[in-house]
Amino acid sequence: MNDDELMGLLEGARSGETEALTALCARYYPKVLKYMRYRVAADLAEDLTSEVFVRVLKNLNQQQGSFPAWLFRIAERVVVDDRRAAGAKKRTVMTAMTEQYEAQAHDNASVPDTVAAWIDLEQAIGKLSDDQRQLVTLKFIEGLGNDDVSAIMDRSPGAIRVLQFRALSALRGLLAGREVRYGT
Amino acid sequence: MEREQHLVDTLDACLDQVRGGQTIDDALAEHPADAEALRPLLDIATRLECLPDPNVSLAGLMKTLGRLGSQTLTASRAEPAPRKVRWFSRPVWTRAAAIVLVMFLIGWGTVNASAGAMPGDFLYPVKLFTERARFFLTLNTEDQAELRIVFSSRRLREAVAQQQRTGQADPQILDQMLEEARLAVLAAPQLSEPNRQLLVSRAAYLTDYQRDALDRFTSTGHPQEQVIARYRDMCWERGRWMRQMLAPGEDAAPSNQQPQAQPNWRRWCDDCPMW
């Protein structure tokens, strides 16, 4: 989707057009769900994704600037609110993704190494600090640029670059015992 | 510290280059002194970008869309918060009005839910009832004819859906399909000239479409091939009959005489092909 199409959808959604709102939701639902899968327990991901879109609808008239940055800021706020409501910081449990990978490995016997590498990587992401995991999710898994990541995490671009270096270095350390798969 | 900052900046530059389409080797070629430290990080970054998407459950997406729909509805009906008055303290007429409103909302919900009902569904009779009610509440002849065209089109869709679901299309539904289209065009003599031409051309188009749809059933070795072929042939006959009145000027009356359009159309109505 190019910028013009996105602007058209946003304008339509702001004026209450159901089709535009549905298209916007269908376009970004998988991205937000993916973000949630790496930020919260797997069984919460769908519910919190749903909550993100309800908040998007409520606040759409105030949206300015980069839409993905605004969207993921809301997503992160939903994550934080959920943790507060739960009364304690939850550990990220990404068992559902692991199960999905294992199922894919079962379906396709020719890619077990790749799938095993995904599982290792996912488990390593789960062991990162919260801000490192958020950066890895936004920058590499969601594919956002430094400007958007900087806006979402409310940090300077310089701080984002440092965090990125440390997150990748931490992952390297966590994957150190798996040289065959990663060549580290 | 300086070394780390140098690696931080070089890593970011290399990540941009890799994202721009360069290979890791190409990106590191400009930084040979840092290659050993950065290669594993770039490799991990590349693998992170290749992680597969999670499975999106349709139920989850539909649930979200449902929540958005409710939200939109709530927002559009946003009103000041009502005073907190105990329900049973209100006068009798207020309670009666509330009961009527609740019944209306339940009925309205059922009517809406029945809109997509198909033959055999629990709500299908509600759908037919709603259609009839809508028809009888429509006073304008032209609008009534339009409704009949819509109903005829729905009957075809229902017959196709039923055939796909059960392997059998109900001839009764096909009868209704033909009858609604016929009754629609029989209203033509009561309309003004441009409107009656428009109505008949729409009906003819629909009938041709219905004929083509039924033809597809018969060409695939359908068990009801002969029954459906009868309806297809009737559609063909009716389509031809409708097009007889669409030729320009055929119905024009001489200017110095009483307009002859009405009688011609009436005679044409009597010629409608029947079983």
XYZ file of C-alpha atoms in Angstrom:
459
model
C 0.000 0.000 0.000
C 1.453 3.360 -0.989
C 1.140 6.596 0.996
C -1.742 7.911 -1.111
C -3.772 4.755 -0.588
C -3.073 4.878 3.137
C -4.119 8.538 3.296
C -7.323 7.695 1.423
C -8.117 4.901 3.860
C -7.387 7.112 6.849
C -9.621 9.887 5.540
C -12.394 7.392 4.835
C -12.059 5.804 8.253
C -12.110 9.221 9.960
C -15.363 10.086 8.232
C -16.868 6.811 9.418
C -16.752 4.832 6.172
C -17.045 1.205 7.170
C -15.204 -0.051 4.088
C -12.166 2.143 4.759
C -12.090 1.164 8.402
C -12.335 -2.520 7.519
C -9.573 -2.237 4.921
C -7.321 -0.393 7.388
C -7.935 -3.033 10.016
C -7.385 -5.925 7.592
C -4.133 -4.308 6.404
C -2.596 -3.689 9.822
C -4.152 -6.472 11.915
C -1.419 -9.042 11.033
C 1.325 -6.513 11.822
C -0.093 -5.616 15.211
C -0.756 -9.273 15.974
C 2.859 -10.052 15.131
C 4.034 -7.270 17.407
C 1.854 -8.571 20.231
C 3.125 -12.119 19.787
C 6.607 -10.869 20.679
C 5.491 -8.510 23.431
C 2.936 -10.422 25.504
C 1.872 -13.939 26.371
C 0.566 -15.734 23.311
C -2.927 -16.206 24.722
C -3.287 -12.441 25.142
C -2.048 -11.430 21.705
C -5.395 -11.550 19.883
C -7.343 -9.763 22.599
C -4.794 -6.995 22.900
C -4.590 -6.628 19.110
C -8.324 -6.165 19.107
C -8.017 -3.538 21.839
C -5.420 -1.666 19.777
C -7.873 -1.226 16.910
C -10.642 -0.064 19.219
C -8.275 2.631 20.522
C -7.230 3.472 16.967
C -10.869 4.090 16.090
C -11.410 6.228 19.182
C -8.375 8.399 18.516
C -8.206 8.430 14.734
C -9.121 12.097 14.541
C -6.018 12.988 16.530
C -3.641 10.947 14.355
C -0.808 12.935 12.787
C 2.493 12.058 11.133
C 3.578 8.502 10.454
C 0.619 6.150 10.809
C 2.708 3.020 11.623
C 4.571 4.933 14.361
C 1.281 6.163 15.823
C -0.251 2.689 15.577
C 2.619 0.947 17.341
C 2.701 3.618 20.046
C -0.894 2.705 20.774
C 0.025 -0.981 20.660
C 2.779 -0.445 23.201
C 0.450 1.585 25.415
C -2.003 -1.321 25.323
C 0.821 -3.661 26.373
C 1.796 -1.370 29.257
C -1.810 -0.946 30.382
C -2.322 -4.680 30.325
C 0.741 -5.223 32.475
C -0.406 -2.604 34.932
C -3.862 -4.144 35.074
C -2.325 -7.531 35.752
C -0.471 -5.973 38.665
C 2.918 -7.331 37.780
C 5.321 -7.411 34.903
C 4.580 -10.519 32.927
C 7.197 -12.612 31.259
C 6.788 -12.942 27.556
C 5.731 -16.433 26.669
C 5.766 -17.155 22.976
C 4.813 -20.786 23.047
C 2.177 -20.343 20.354
C 4.733 -19.227 17.800
C 7.025 -22.091 18.772
C 4.157 -24.510 18.302
C 3.407 -22.965 14.928
C 7.008 -23.375 13.793
C 7.069 -26.955 15.012
C 3.876 -27.664 13.092
C 5.427 -26.160 9.971
C 8.529 -28.304 10.496
C 6.305 -31.331 10.802
C 4.505 -30.404 7.578
C 7.709 -29.857 5.644
C 10.499 -32.227 6.566
C 12.932 -30.476 4.227
C 13.260 -27.361 6.409
C 13.826 -28.620 9.948
C 17.072 -26.676 10.424
C 15.422 -23.424 9.434
C 12.515 -24.046 11.754
C 14.817 -25.056 14.586
C 16.700 -21.812 14.001
C 13.431 -19.839 14.212
C 12.635 -21.500 17.506
C 16.108 -20.739 18.882
C 15.825 -17.166 17.755
C 12.391 -16.732 19.258
C 13.497 -18.169 22.569
C 16.496 -15.853 22.567
C 14.246 -12.836 21.882
C 12.187 -13.881 24.888
C 15.285 -13.576 27.083
C 16.152 -10.015 26.043
C 15.391 -7.058 28.276
C 12.009 -5.472 27.643
C 13.309 -2.448 25.703
C 15.699 -4.599 23.650
C 12.834 -6.935 22.774
C 10.643 -3.990 21.787
C 13.380 -2.597 19.559
C 14.068 -5.954 17.915
C 10.352 -6.414 17.287
C 9.827 -2.962 15.810
C 13.021 -2.634 13.815
C 13.657 -6.130 12.510
C 10.445 -8.096 12.818
C 8.084 -5.264 11.845
C 10.669 -3.712 9.521
C 10.241 -0.107 10.683
C 12.893 2.567 10.141
C 14.916 4.264 12.867
C 12.744 7.391 12.804
C 9.562 5.461 13.484
C 11.236 3.301 16.152
C 12.618 6.416 17.769
C 9.150 8.028 17.837
C 7.465 4.897 19.190
C 10.017 4.280 21.932
C 10.356 7.983 22.692
C 14.150 7.878 22.483
C 16.637 9.796 20.404
C 17.898 8.193 17.172
C 21.332 7.911 18.802
C 19.879 6.003 21.741
C 18.046 3.729 19.322
C 21.289 2.921 17.486
C 23.003 2.020 20.767
C 20.061 -0.095 21.884
C 20.050 -1.850 18.511
C 23.749 -2.714 18.815
C 23.284 -4.023 22.351
C 20.175 -6.014 21.487
C 21.888 -7.754 18.560
C 25.001 -8.349 20.689
C 22.813 -9.847 23.435
C 21.143 -12.119 20.896
C 24.555 -13.165 19.650
C 25.498 -14.128 23.212
C 22.246 -16.014 23.750
C 22.718 -17.919 20.493
C 26.416 -18.580 21.150
C 25.904 -22.271 21.786
C 24.297 -22.729 18.408
C 27.172 -21.909 16.109
C 26.162 -24.473 13.511
C 22.849 -22.761 12.852
C 23.990 -19.164 13.099
C 27.716 -19.221 12.358
C 28.326 -16.975 15.382
C 33.698 3.399 24.721
C 34.791 5.089 21.506
C 35.211 1.693 19.909
C 31.651 0.742 20.874
C 30.237 4.012 19.515
C 32.140 3.414 16.270
C 30.643 -0.088 16.007
C 27.181 1.255 16.848
C 27.315 3.747 13.974
C 28.935 1.332 11.532
C 26.385 -1.374 12.319
C 23.532 1.040 11.665
C 25.043 2.127 8.356
C 25.562 -1.506 7.309
C 21.980 -2.401 8.294
C 20.703 0.393 6.056
C 22.823 -0.907 3.182
C 21.612 -4.483 3.639
C 18.025 -3.280 3.834
C 18.675 -1.363 0.629
C 19.537 -4.613 -1.168
C 23.279 -5.091 -0.632
C 24.705 -8.360 0.647
C 26.337 -8.503 4.063
C 29.722 -8.988 2.364
C 29.229 -5.883 0.219
C 28.183 -3.813 3.215
C 31.192 -4.968 5.241
C 33.629 -4.460 2.373
C 33.837 -0.778 3.298
C 34.604 -1.649 6.935
C 37.146 -4.508 6.869
C 38.437 -3.727 10.372
C 34.925 -4.174 11.840
C 33.815 -7.107 9.719
C 34.584 -9.765 12.298
C 32.613 -7.979 15.029
C 29.675 -6.945 12.854
C 29.112 -9.940 10.591
C 27.344 -12.073 13.247
C 25.126 -9.124 14.233
C 24.154 -8.467 10.613
C 23.509 -12.166 10.164
C 21.163 -12.224 13.163
C 19.412 -9.065 11.961
C 18.807 -10.689 8.576
C 17.415 -13.808 10.219
C 15.122 -11.729 12.425
C 13.684 -10.102 9.324
C 12.977 -13.558 7.877
C 10.958 -14.821 10.856
C 7.573 -15.994 9.550
C 4.352 -14.158 10.252
C 2.064 -15.621 12.890
C -1.048 -17.393 11.714
C -3.873 -14.880 11.634
C -7.078 -16.475 12.805
C -10.123 -15.369 10.867
C -12.124 -15.551 14.089
C -9.766 -13.075 15.746
C -9.969 -10.657 12.831
C -13.760 -10.940 12.673
C -13.980 -10.358 16.416
C -11.956 -7.186 16.027
C -14.104 -5.976 13.138
C -17.178 -6.757 15.229
C -15.817 -4.653 18.094
C -15.089 -1.817 15.691
C -18.622 -2.058 14.306
C -20.119 -1.852 17.816
C -17.805 1.029 18.614
C -18.899 2.932 15.516
C -22.529 2.337 16.376
C -22.027 3.476 19.967
C -20.172 6.585 18.858
C -22.872 7.506 16.356
C -25.521 7.133 19.021
C -23.545 8.936 21.702
C -25.884 10.895 23.905
C -25.566 12.657 27.262
C -25.512 10.239 30.190
C -29.064 9.529 31.320
C -30.218 10.560 34.745
C -30.033 7.749 37.229
C -33.703 7.033 37.778
C -34.831 3.672 38.982
C -36.703 1.974 36.171
C -39.655 0.859 38.243
C -40.207 4.395 39.565
C -41.121 5.638 36.075
C -44.743 6.112 35.051
C -46.618 3.228 33.503
C -46.585 4.677 29.985
C -42.789 4.952 30.104
C -42.519 1.290 31.004
C -44.902 0.385 28.199
C -42.855 2.436 25.742
C -39.674 0.718 26.961
C -41.225 -2.714 26.417
C -42.354 -1.749 22.913
C -38.860 -0.392 22.179
C -37.188 -3.596 23.407
C -39.545 -5.703 21.308
C -38.884 -3.473 18.314
C -35.115 -3.796 18.789
C -35.374 -7.579 19.114
C -37.526 -7.679 15.985
C -35.192 -5.347 14.125
C -32.200 -7.478 15.111
C -33.963 -10.598 13.867
C -34.878 -8.904 10.600
C -31.283 -7.797 10.073
C -29.965 -11.220 10.970
C -32.384 -12.812 8.506
C -31.158 -10.697 5.559
C -28.571 -13.287 4.562
C -30.739 -16.318 5.393
C -31.013 -19.077 2.799
C -33.768 -21.684 2.258
C -33.701 -24.176 5.109
C -32.266 -21.628 7.536
C -34.203 -20.906 10.686
C -34.555 -17.229 9.734
C -35.497 -17.727 6.065
C -39.257 -17.341 6.699
C -38.468 -14.074 8.520
C -36.611 -12.914 5.411
C -39.609 -13.691 3.178
C -41.953 -12.034 5.637
C -39.763 -8.934 5.702
C -39.767 -8.816 1.904
C -43.550 -9.014 1.784
C -43.891 -6.355 4.466
C -41.509 -4.092 2.607
C -43.426 -4.641 -0.630
C -46.801 -3.828 0.887
C -45.407 -0.740 2.578
C -44.176 0.491 -0.809
C -46.977 2.463 -2.413
C -45.292 3.591 -5.615
C -45.777 1.177 -8.543
C -42.329 1.838 -9.942
C -40.689 1.121 -6.570
C -42.758 -2.016 -6.197
C -41.533 -3.232 -9.589
C -37.946 -2.455 -8.568
C -38.443 -4.509 -5.417
C -39.744 -7.425 -7.421
C -36.603 -7.352 -9.567
C -34.518 -7.416 -6.400
C -36.550 -10.336 -5.048
C -36.199 -12.251 -8.307
C -32.454 -11.742 -8.185
C -32.395 -12.988 -4.574
C -34.315 -16.141 -5.472
C -31.677 -17.055 -8.043
C -28.907 -16.512 -5.495
C -30.788 -18.678 -3.008
C -31.319 -21.435 -5.589
C -27.601 -21.433 -6.409
C -26.658 -21.443 -2.705
C -29.070 -24.260 -2.030
C -27.742 -26.259 -4.941
C -24.182 -25.814 -3.681
C -25.169 -26.788 -0.164
C -27.477 -29.728 -0.803
C -26.850 -30.626 -4.446
C -30.514 -29.868 -5.246
C -32.168 -26.626 -6.324
C -35.766 -26.222 -5.175
C -38.065 -25.734 -8.240
C -40.395 -23.720 -6.031
C -37.702 -21.086 -5.569
C -37.072 -21.027 -9.320
C -40.819 -20.564 -9.850
C -40.745 -17.591 -7.501
C -37.724 -16.236 -9.345
C -39.617 -16.250 -12.662
C -42.838 -15.003 -11.147
C -41.259 -11.999 -9.429
C -39.586 -10.944 -12.681
C -42.861 -11.393 -14.598
C -44.896 -9.381 -12.076
C -42.240 -6.665 -12.193
C -42.575 -6.157 -15.949
C -46.372 -6.394 -15.816
C -46.247 -3.072 -13.992
C -44.716 -1.479 -17.091
C -47.993 -0.217 -18.683
C -48.633 1.897 -15.584
C -45.306 3.725 -15.876
C -44.228 6.657 -18.042
C -42.446 5.775 -21.285
C -38.777 6.203 -20.243
C -39.375 4.461 -16.934
C -41.155 1.507 -18.470
C -38.336 1.048 -21.005
C -35.841 1.180 -18.165
C -37.798 -1.313 -16.095
C -38.190 -3.816 -18.910
C -34.567 -3.528 -19.953
C -33.474 -4.203 -16.352
C -35.796 -7.179 -16.136
C -34.543 -8.476 -19.494
C -30.943 -8.140 -18.363
C -31.724 -10.009 -15.140
C -33.563 -12.733 -17.035
C -30.619 -13.214 -19.411
C -28.324 -13.455 -16.431
C -30.615 -16.023 -14.788
C -30.700 -18.016 -18.024
C -26.882 -18.073 -18.148
C -26.657 -19.111 -14.503
C -29.102 -21.974 -14.999
C -27.314 -22.956 -18.184
C -24.177 -23.547 -16.135
C -26.083 -26.051 -13.980
C -27.309 -27.978 -16.972
C -23.916 -28.113 -18.667
C -22.213 -29.840 -15.735
C -24.202 -33.063 -15.702
C -26.446 -31.860 -12.925
C -28.862 -34.498 -11.559
C -31.784 -32.088 -12.038
C -30.611 -31.261 -15.542
C -34.027 -31.666 -17.171
C -35.907 -29.696 -14.517
C -33.434 -26.836 -14.603
C -33.350 -26.881 -18.409
C -37.082 -26.116 -18.330
C -36.492 -23.003 -16.256
C -33.522 -22.010 -18.408
C -35.671 -22.293 -21.538
C -38.425 -20.290 -19.911
C -35.883 -17.588 -19.063
C -34.842 -17.594 -22.707
C -38.498 -17.224 -23.842
C -39.202 -14.475 -21.345
C -36.019 -12.613 -22.256
C -37.022 -12.661 -25.905
C -40.527 -11.511 -24.983
C -39.182 -8.599 -22.949
C -36.837 -7.469 -25.698
C -39.774 -7.228 -28.158
C -40.820 -4.037 -26.408
C -37.366 -2.532 -26.192
C -36.962 -1.700 -29.891
C -36.997 2.113 -30.225
C -40.041 3.656 -31.898
C -42.014 0.458 -31.943
C -44.426 1.835 -29.431
C -44.611 5.406 -30.712
C -48.098 6.734 -31.355
C -48.958 9.185 -34.147
C -49.106 12.749 -32.743
C -52.618 13.460 -34.045
C -54.203 10.413 -32.408
C -54.928 9.226 -28.910
C -51.680 7.703 -27.542
C -51.583 4.016 -28.392
C -48.724 3.101 -26.072
C -50.867 1.866 -23.248
C -52.924 -0.655 -25.282
C -49.808 -1.974 -27.021
C -48.065 -2.566 -23.747
C -51.138 -4.226 -22.351
C -51.383 -6.549 -25.314
C -47.733 -7.316 -24.926
C -48.337 -8.204 -21.270
C -50.951 -10.767 -22.319
C -48.366 -12.455 -24.538
C -46.059 -13.285 -21.673
C -44.786 -16.855 -22.199
C -46.183 -19.214 -19.596
C -45.758 -22.915 -18.980
